Short mmCIF file of C-alpha atoms and ligand atoms in Angstrom, two decimals:
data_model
loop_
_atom_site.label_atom_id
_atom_site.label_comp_id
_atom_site.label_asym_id
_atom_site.label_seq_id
_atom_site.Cartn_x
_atom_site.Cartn_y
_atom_site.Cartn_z
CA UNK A 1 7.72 9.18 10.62
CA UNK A 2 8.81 6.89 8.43
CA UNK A 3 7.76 3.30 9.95
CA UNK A 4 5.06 2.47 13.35
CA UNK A 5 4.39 -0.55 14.73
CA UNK A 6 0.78 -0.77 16.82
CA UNK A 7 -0.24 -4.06 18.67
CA UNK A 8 -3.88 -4.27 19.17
CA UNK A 9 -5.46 -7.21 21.46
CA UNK A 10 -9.02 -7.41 19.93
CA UNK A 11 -10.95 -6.41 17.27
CA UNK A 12 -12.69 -3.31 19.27
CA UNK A 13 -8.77 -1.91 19.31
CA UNK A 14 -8.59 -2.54 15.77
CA UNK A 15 -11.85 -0.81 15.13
CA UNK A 16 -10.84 1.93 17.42
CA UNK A 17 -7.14 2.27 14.91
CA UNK A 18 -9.36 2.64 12.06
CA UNK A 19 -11.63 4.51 13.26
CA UNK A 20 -8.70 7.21 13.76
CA UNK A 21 -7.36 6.48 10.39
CA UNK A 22 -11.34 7.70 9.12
CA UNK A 23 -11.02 10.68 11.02
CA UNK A 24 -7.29 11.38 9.62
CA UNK A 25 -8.24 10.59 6.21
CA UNK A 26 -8.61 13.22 3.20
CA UNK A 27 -10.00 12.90 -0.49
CA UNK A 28 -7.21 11.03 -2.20
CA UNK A 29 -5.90 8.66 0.12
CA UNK A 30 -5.07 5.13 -0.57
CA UNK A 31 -4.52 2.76 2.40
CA UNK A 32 -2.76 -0.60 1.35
CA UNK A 33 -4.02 -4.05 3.36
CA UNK A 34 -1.45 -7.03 3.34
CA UNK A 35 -2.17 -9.60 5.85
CA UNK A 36 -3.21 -13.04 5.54
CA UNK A 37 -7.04 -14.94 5.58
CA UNK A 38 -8.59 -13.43 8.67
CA UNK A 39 -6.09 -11.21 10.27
CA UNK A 40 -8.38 -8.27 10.23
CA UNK A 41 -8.15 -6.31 7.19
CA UNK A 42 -11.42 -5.91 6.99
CA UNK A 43 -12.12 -5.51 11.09
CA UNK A 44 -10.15 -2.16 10.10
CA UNK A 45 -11.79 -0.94 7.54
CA UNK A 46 -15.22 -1.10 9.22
CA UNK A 47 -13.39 1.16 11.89
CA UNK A 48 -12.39 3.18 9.01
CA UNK A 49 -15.71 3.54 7.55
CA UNK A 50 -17.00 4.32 11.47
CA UNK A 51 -14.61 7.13 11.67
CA UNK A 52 -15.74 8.60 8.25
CA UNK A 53 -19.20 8.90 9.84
CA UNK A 54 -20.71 6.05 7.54
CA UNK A 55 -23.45 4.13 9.66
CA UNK A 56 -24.51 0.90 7.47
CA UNK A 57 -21.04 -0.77 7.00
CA UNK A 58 -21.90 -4.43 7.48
CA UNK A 59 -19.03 -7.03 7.72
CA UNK A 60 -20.86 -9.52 5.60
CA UNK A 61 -18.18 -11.44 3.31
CA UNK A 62 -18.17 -10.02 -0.30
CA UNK A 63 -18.01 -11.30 -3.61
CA UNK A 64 -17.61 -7.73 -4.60
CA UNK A 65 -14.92 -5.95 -5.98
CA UNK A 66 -15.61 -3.12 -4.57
CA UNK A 67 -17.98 -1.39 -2.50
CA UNK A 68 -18.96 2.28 -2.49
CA UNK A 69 -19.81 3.99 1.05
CA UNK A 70 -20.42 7.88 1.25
CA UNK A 71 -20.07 9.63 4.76
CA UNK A 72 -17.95 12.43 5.47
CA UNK A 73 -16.06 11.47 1.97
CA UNK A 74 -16.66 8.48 -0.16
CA UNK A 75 -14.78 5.32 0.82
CA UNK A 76 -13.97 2.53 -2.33
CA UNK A 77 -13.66 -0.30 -0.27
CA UNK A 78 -10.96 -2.51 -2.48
CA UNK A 79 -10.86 -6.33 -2.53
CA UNK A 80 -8.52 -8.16 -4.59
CA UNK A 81 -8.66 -11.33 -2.83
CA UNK A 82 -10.62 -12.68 -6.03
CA UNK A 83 -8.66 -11.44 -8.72
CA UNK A 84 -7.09 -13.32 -10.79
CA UNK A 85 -5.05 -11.27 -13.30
CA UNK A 86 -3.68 -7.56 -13.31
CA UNK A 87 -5.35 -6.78 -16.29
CA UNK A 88 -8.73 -6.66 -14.29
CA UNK A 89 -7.85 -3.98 -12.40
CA UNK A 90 -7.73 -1.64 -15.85
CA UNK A 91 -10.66 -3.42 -17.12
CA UNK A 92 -12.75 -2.54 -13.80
CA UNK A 93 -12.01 0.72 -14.24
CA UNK A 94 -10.72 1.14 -10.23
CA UNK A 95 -8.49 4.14 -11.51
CA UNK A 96 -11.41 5.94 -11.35
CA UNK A 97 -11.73 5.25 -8.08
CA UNK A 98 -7.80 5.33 -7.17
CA UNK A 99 -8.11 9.02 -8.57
CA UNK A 100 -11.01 9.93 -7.49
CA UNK A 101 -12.83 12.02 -4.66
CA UNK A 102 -12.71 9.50 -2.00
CA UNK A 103 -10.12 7.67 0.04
CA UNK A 104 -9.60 3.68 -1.03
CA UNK A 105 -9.24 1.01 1.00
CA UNK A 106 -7.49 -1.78 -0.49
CA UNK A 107 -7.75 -5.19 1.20
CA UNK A 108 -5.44 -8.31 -0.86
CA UNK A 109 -3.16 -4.88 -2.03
CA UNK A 110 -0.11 -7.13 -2.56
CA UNK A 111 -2.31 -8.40 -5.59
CA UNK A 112 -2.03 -5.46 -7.52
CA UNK A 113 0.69 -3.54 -6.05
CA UNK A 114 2.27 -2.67 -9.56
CA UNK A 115 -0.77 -1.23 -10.61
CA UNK A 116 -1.70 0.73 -7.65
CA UNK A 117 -0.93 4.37 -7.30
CA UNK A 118 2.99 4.62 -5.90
CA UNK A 119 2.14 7.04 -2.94
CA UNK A 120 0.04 5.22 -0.29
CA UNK A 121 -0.06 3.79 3.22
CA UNK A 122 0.58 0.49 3.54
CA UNK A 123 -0.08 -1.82 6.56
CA UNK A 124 0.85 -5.11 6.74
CA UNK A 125 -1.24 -6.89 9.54
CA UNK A 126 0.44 -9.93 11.50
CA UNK A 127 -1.65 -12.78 13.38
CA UNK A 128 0.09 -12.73 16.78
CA UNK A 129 -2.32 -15.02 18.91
CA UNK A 130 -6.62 -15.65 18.72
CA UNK A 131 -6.72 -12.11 19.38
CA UNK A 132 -3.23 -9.96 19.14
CA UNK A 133 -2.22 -8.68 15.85
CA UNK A 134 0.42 -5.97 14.67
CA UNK A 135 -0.48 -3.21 12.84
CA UNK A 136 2.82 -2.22 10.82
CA UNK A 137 2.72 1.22 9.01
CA UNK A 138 5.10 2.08 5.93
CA UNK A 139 4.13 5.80 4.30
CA UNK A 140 5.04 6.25 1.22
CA UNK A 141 5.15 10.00 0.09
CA UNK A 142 5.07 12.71 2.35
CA UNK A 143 1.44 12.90 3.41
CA UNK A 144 1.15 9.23 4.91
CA UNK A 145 4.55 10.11 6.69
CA UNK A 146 2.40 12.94 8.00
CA UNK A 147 -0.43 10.20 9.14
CA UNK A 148 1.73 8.00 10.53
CA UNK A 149 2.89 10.37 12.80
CA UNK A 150 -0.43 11.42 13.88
CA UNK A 151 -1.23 7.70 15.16
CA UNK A 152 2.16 7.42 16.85
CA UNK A 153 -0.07 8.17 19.76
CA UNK A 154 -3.03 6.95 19.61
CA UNK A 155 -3.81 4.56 22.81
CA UNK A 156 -5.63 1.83 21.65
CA UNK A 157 -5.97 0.08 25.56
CA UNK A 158 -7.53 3.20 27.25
N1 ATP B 1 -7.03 -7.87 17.49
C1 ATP B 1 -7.86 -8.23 16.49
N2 ATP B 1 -8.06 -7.39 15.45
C2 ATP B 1 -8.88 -7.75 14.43
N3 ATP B 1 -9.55 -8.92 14.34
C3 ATP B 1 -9.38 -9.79 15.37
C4 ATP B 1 -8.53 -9.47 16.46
N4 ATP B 1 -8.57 -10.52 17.32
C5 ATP B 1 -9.39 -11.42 16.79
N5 ATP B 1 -9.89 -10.99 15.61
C6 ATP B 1 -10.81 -11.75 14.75
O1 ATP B 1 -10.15 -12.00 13.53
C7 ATP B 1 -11.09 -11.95 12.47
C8 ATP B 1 -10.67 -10.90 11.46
O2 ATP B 1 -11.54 -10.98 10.39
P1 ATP B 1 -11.48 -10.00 9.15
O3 ATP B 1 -12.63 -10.36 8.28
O4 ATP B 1 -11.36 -8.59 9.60
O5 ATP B 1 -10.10 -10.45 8.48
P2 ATP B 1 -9.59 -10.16 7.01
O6 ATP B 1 -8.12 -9.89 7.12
O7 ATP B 1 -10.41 -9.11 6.35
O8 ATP B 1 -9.83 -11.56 6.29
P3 ATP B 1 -9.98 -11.89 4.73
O9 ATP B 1 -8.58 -12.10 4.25
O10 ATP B 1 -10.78 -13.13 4.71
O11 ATP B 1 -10.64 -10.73 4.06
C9 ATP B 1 -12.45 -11.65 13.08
O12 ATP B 1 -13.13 -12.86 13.30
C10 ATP B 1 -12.08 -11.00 14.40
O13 ATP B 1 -13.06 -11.18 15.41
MG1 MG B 2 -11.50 -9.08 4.57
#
């Protein structure tokens, strides 16, 4: 499946979409954010983290690069919303991360999208209303087609 588009209508749907994307999720994945300030990027990624078994995920604003979480496989929670040039991304060293044992999150993606590995999932998030947003998914390489698929039905209103 080569393109999905999910609506959720709060943030406990959005939790409950990445929670299924942390249950999906192998060692090596790389899942792309692009939405603007405060449409939910990171609301996802706590589900994420939730569905990867990780219980101390906190959604406290970060002045971090990047945050390291270990349940069922490490997540490298990704955010480029700070940086400033490219070049940071080789100097941090996130390659190790990008190819490492864990999946990556990568909130801000669009930031570094030249230097971030070519096969991913990438989901741009769209502020509908207070509380609506779309969830669009575009896999690139065969194993995100394979994960889009899988969330093709997922209900997020039951
Ligand atoms: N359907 C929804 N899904 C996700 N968040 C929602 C939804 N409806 C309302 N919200 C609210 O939108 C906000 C999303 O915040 P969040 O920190 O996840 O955004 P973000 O994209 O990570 O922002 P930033 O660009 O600052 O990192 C939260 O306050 C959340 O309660
Ligand atoms: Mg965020």
């Amino acid at each position: 499946m080569k393109y999905l588009e999910l609506i959720s209508r709060n943030p406990e749907q959005t939790q409950k979409l990445g929670i299924r994307i942390g249950e999906l999720a192998i060692a090596g994945d790389t899942i792309l954010l692009v939405g603007n300030l405060g449409t939910g990027k990171t609301c996802l990624t706590q589900g994420i983290t939730w569905g990867l078994g990780i219980k101390d995920y906190a959604l406290s604003p970060s002045f971090i690069l990047v945050r390291e979480l270990y349940g069922r496989l490490p997540l490298y929670h990704i955010d480029l919303y700070r940086l400033d040039h490219l070049e940071e991304i080789t100097d941090l060293g996130l390659d190790d991360y990008l190819y490492g044992d864990g999946i990556c999150v990568i909130e801000w993606a669009e930031k570094g999208l030249n230097l971030l590995p070519i096969e991913n999932l990438l989901i741009h998030i769209n502020y509908l209303s207070d509380t609506e947003r779309s969830f669009q998914f575009q896999p690139h390489g065969k194993r995100y087609t394979e994960i889009t698929a899988q969330l093709k039905d997922l209900s997020l209103n039951s």
